[in-house]
Coordinates of C-alpha atoms and ligand atoms in Angstrom, one line a residue:
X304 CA 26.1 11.7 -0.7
X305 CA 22.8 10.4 -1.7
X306 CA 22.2 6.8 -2.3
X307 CA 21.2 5.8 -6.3
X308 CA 19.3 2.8 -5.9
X309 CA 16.7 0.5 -7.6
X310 CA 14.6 0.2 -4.6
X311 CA 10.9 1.6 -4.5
X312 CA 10.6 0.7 -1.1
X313 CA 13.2 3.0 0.1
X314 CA 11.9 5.9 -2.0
X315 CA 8.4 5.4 -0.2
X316 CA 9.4 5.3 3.0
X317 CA 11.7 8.9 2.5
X318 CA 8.9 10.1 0.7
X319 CA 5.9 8.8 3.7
X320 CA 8.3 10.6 6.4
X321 CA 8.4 14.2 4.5
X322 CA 11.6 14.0 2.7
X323 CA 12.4 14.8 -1.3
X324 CA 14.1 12.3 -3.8
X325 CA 15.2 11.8 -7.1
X326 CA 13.1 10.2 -9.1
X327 CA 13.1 8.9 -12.4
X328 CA 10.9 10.0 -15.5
X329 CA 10.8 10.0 -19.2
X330 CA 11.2 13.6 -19.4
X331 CA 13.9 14.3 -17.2
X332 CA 14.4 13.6 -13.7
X333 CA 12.3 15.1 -10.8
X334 CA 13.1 16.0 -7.4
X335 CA 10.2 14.7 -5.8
X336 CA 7.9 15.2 -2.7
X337 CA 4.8 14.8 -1.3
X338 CA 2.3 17.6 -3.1
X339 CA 0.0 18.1 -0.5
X340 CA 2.4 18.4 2.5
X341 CA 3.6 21.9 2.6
X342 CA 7.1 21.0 4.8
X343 CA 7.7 18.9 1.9
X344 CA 7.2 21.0 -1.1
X345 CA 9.1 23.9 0.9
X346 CA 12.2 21.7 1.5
X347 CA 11.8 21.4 -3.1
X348 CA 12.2 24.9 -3.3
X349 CA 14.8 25.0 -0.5
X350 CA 17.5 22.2 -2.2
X351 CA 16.5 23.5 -5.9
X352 CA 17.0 27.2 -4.6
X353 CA 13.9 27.7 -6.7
X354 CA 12.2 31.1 -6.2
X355 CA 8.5 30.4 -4.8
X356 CA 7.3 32.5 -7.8
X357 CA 7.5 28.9 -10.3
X358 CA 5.0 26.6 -9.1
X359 CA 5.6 23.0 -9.2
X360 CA 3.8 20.3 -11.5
X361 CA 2.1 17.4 -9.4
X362 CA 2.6 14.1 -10.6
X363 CA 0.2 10.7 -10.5
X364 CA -0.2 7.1 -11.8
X365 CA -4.1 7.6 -12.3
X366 CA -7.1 9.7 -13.8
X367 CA -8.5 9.1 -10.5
X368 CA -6.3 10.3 -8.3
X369 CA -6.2 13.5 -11.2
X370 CA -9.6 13.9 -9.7
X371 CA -8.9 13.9 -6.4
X372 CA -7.1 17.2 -6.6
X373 CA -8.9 19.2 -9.7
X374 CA -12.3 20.6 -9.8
X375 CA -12.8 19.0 -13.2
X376 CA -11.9 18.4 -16.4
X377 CA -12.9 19.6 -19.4
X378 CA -13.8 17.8 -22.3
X379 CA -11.2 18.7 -24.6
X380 CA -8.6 18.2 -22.0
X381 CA -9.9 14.6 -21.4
X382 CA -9.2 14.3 -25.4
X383 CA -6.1 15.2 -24.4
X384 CA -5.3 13.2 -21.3
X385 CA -7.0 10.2 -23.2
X386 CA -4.3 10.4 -26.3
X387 CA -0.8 11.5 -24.2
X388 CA -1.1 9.8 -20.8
X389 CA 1.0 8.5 -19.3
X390 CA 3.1 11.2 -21.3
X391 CA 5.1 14.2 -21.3
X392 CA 2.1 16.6 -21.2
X393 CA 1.3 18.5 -18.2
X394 CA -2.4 20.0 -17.9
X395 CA -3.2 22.8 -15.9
X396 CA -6.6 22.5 -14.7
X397 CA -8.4 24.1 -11.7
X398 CA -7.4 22.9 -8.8
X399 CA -9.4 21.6 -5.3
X400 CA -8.6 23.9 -2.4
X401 CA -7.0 21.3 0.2
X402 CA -3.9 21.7 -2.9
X403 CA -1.4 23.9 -1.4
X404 CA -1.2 26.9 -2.9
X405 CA 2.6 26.9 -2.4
X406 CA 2.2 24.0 -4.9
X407 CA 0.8 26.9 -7.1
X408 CA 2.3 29.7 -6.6
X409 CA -1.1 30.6 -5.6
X410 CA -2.5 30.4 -9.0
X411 CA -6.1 29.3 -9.1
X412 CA -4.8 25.9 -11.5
X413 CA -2.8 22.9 -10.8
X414 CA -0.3 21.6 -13.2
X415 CA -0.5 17.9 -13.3
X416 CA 0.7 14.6 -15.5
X417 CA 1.1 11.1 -15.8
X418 CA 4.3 10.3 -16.2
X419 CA 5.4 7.1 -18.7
X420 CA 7.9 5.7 -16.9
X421 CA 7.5 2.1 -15.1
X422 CA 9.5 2.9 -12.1
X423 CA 7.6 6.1 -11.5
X424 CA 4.1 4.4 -12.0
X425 CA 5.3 1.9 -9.6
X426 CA 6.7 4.5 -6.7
X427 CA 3.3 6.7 -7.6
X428 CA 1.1 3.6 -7.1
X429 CA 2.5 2.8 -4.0
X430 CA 1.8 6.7 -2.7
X431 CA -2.0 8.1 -1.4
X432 CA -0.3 11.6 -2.3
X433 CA 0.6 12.5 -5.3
X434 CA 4.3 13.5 -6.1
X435 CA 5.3 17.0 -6.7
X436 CA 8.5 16.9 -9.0
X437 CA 10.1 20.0 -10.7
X438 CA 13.3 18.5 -12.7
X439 CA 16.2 18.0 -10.6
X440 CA 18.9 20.6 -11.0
X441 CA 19.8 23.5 -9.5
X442 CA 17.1 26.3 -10.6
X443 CA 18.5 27.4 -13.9
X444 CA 20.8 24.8 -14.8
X445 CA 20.2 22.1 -17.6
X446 CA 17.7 19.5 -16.5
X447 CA 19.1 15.6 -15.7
X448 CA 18.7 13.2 -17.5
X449 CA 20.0 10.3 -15.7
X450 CA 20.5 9.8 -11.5
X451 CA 24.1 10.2 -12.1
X452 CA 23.1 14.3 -13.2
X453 CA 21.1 14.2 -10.2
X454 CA 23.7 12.8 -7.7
X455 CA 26.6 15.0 -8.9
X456 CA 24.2 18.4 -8.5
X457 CA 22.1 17.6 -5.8
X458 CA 23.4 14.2 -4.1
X459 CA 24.5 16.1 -0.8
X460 CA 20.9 17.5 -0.2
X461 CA 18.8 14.8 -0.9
X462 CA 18.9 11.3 0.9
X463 CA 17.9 9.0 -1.8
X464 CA 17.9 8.7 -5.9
X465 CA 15.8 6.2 -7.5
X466 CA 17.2 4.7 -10.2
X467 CA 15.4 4.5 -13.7
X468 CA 18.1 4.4 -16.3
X469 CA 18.5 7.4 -18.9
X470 CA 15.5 9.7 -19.7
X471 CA 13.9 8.2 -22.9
X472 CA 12.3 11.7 -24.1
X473 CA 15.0 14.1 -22.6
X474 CA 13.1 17.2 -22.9
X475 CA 10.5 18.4 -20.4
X476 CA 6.8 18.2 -20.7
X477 CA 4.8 20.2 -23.4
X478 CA 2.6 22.0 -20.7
X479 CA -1.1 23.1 -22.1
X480 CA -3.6 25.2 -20.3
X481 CA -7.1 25.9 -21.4
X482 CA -8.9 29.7 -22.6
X483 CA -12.5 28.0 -22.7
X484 CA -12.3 25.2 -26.2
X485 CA -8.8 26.9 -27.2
X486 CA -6.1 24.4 -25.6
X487 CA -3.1 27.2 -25.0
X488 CA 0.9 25.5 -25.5
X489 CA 2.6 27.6 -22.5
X490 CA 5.9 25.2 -22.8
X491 CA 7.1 23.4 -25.4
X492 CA 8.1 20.3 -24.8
X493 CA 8.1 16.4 -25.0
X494 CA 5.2 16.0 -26.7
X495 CA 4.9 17.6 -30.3
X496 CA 2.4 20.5 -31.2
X497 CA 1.6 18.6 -34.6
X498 CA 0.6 16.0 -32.5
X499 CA -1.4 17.9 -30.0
X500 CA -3.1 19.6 -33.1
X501 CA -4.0 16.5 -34.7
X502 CA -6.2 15.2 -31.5
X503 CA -7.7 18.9 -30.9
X504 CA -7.4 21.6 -33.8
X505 CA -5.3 24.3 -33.8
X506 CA -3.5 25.4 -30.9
X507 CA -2.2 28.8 -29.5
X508 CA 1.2 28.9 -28.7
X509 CA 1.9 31.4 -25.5
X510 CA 5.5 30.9 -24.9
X511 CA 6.5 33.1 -22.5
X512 CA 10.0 34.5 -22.2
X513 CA 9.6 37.3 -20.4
X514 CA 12.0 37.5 -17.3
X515 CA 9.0 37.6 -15.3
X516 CA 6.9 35.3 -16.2
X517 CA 3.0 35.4 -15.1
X518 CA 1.9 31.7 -15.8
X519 CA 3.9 29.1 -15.9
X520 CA 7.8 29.9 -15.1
X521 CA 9.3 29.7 -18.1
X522 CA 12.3 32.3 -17.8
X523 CA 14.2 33.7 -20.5
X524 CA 17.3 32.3 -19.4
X525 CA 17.2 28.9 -17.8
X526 CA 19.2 25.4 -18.9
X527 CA 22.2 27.1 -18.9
X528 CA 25.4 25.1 -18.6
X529 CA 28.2 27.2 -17.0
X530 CA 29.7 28.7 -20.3
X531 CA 28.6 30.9 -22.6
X532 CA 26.3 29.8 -25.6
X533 CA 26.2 30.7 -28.4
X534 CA 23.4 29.6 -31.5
X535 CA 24.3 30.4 -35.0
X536 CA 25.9 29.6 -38.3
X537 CA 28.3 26.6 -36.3
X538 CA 31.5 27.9 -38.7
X539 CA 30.8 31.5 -38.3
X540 CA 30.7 31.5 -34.7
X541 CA 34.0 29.7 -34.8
X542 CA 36.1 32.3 -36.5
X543 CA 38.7 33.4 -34.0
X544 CA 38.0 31.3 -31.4
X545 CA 40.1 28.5 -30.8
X546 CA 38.9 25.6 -31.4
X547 CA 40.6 23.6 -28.9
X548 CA 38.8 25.4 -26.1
X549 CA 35.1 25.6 -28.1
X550 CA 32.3 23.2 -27.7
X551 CA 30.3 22.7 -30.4
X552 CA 26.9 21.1 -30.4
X553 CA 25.6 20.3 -34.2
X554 CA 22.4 18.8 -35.4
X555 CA 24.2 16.0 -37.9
X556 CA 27.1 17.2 -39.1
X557 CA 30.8 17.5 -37.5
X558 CA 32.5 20.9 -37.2
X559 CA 36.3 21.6 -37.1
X560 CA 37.0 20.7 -33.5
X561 CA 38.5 18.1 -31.9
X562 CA 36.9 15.1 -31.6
X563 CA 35.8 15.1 -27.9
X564 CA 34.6 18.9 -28.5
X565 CA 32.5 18.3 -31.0
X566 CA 28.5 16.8 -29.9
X567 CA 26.6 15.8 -32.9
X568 CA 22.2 15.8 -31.8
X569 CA 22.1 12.9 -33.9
X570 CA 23.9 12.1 -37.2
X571 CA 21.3 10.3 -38.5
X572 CA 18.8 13.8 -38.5
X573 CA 16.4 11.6 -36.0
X574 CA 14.9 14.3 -34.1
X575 CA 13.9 11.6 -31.0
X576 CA 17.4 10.8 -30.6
X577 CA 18.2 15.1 -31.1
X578 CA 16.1 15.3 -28.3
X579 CA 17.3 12.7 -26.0
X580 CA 20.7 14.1 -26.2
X581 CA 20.4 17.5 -25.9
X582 CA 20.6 17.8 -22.3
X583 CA 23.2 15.9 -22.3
X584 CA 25.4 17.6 -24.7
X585 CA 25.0 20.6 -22.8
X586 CA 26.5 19.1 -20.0
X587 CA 29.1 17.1 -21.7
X588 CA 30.7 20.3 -22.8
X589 CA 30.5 21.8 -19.5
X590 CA 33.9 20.8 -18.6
X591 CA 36.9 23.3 -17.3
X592 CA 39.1 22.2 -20.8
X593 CA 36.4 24.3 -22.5
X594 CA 35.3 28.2 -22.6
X595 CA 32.4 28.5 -24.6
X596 CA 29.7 26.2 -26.4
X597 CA 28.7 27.1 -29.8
X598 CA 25.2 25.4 -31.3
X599 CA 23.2 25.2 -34.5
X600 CA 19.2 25.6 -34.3
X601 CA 17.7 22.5 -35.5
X602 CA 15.0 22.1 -38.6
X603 CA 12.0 23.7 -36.2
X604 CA 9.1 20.9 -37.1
X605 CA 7.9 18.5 -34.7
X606 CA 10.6 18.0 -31.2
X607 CA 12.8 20.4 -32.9
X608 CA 10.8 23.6 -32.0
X609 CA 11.7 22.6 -28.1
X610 CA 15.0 21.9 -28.6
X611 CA 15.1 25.2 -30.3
X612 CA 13.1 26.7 -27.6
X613 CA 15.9 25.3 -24.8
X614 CA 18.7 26.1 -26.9
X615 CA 17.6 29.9 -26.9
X616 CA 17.3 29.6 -23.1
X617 CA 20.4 27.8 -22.2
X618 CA 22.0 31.1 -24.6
X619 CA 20.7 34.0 -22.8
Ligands
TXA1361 O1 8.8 16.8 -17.7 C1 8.5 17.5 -16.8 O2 7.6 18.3 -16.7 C2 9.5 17.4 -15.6 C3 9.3 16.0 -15.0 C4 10.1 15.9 -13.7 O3 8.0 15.7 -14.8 N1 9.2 18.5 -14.6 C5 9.5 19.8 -14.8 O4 9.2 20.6 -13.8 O5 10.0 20.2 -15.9 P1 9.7 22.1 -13.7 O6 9.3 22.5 -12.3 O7 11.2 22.1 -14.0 O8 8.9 22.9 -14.7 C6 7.5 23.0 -14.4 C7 6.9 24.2 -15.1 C8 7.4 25.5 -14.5 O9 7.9 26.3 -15.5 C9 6.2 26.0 -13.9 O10 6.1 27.4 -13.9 C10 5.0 25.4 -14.7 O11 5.5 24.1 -15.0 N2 3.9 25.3 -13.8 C11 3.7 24.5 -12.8 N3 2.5 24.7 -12.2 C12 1.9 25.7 -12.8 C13 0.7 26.4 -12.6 N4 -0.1 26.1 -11.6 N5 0.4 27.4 -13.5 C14 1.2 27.7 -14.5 N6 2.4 27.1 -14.7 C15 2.8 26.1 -13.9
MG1362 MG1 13.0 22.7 -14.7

């Protein structure tokens, strides 16, 4: 069983020899591994059981080491990188050919970001390599949100989880490609497309949910917990079931279930805090006493349209 640990040291010296950790981020966690080394991003794929189709996002503590594995960067996504990093926004920019292209998926761009996380800047700062890190789960589970996630999916193939507390954001990254000036939103995410908007215009939003997807791997059903999901009307998709064996997951309001069925996003309508807990809800309820999960959609303005986007997902 891996170790869960607070020591950086440890993580570096895994991650120098070729081995993958867990490692800590605002986002989610990541299952991390030197980007450049090919054995290393392989062995990813391997203890994910990620098909090699969904390239991987590569992360780093500097702008500077962002140049040392992209061609450039383009104006507007330096407005970009200037406003949200270290953030949860991933750019895809063009990437320098000594990048794997198993990194890729043998697309011609890179996906990259600056994580805002102290314990990652530190491991990241102590690496010449930056850190590939999809999030830590089994491919097409619910993403972790705290080394304890991690252990309990993934502790008997990795040898080490850093330790970094719960996931302040608790969504993925908003990832952002580039058609010429138009800034393209091909995952929703962490940070907010009102926000994005207000730094560079108007945005298009390409969400892809197609099962196969051709940029970035956003299947149609991912984040799924091991019951069926359901998003509605909360009380209409109660009738007939019972309620002792239903999970529900509401925005702010309780539901007729028992108490320890019943996850409420945040009673106070904060959608930060509707954020954070999602993941967790999802697996909260996973548990054998229940059968199936109902959910509500929450208002879709600002963090709301991605945890709209993931409960959609985690239904299909
Ligand atoms: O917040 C996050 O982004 C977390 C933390 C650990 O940083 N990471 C994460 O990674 O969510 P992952 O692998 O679960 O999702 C990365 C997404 C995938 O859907 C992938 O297809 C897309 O990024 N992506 C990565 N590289 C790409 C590329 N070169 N072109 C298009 N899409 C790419
Ligand atoms: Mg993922």
């Amino acid at each position: 069983m891996a170790e869960i640990g607070e020591s950086i040291e440890k993580a570096v010296s895994f991650l120098k020899k070729g081995e993958v950790v867990g490692m800590p981020t605002e986002t989610v966690y990541g299952l991390a591994g030197n980007a450049l080394d090919e054995e290393a991003i392989l062995k990813i794929f391997d203890v994910k059981n990620r098909p090699k189709f969904d390239p991987l996002i590569a992360h780093v503590d500097s702008l500077r080491k962002v140049e040392t594995i992209v061609e450039e960067i383009p104006n507007i996504a330096h407005k970009l990188s200037d406003a949200f990093w270290p953030g949860p926004l991933t750019l895809l920019l063009k990437k320098k050919s000594h990048v794997p292209d198993l990194l890729t998926s043998g697309h011609p761009r890179v996906a990259v970001r600056i994580p805002d996380h102290a314990t990652a800047l530190c491991l990241l700062s102590s690496l010449d390599f930056p850190l590939a890190a999809p999030s830590a789960n089994p491919f097409g589970y619910v993403s972790p949100t705290s080394a304890l996630h991690v252990q309990r999916q993934l502790g008997q193939k990795v040898p080490y989880i850093l330790e970094g507390g719960e996931c302040l954001v608790g969504l993925e990254s908003t990832i952002v490609g580039f058609e010429g000036n138009q800034v393209v939103v091909y995952r929703l995410g962490g940070i907010e497309v009102e926000a994005l908007e207000a730094v560079v215009g108007a945005v298009k939003v390409q969400v892809n949910t197609s099962s196969n997807p051709s940029a970035p791997g956003m299947l149609k059903s991912h984040y799924s917990p091991g019951k069926q999901v359901e998003v509605g009307n909360i009380a209409e998709l109660l009738k007939g079931k019972d309620p002792h064996r239903t999970g529900v997951i509401s925005f702010m309001e309780t539901a007729d279930v028992p108490r320890e069925n019943l996850f409420r996003l945040s009673a106070a309508g904060d959608m930060r805090e509707a954020a954070r807990n999602l993941f967790k809800a999802l697996r909260t309820l996973d548990k054998p006493e229940i059968d199936s999960i109902v959910a509500e959609y929450v208002p879709a303005i600002g963090l709301g349209k991605a945890i709209n986007d993931r409960l959609q997902r985690a239904a299909v």
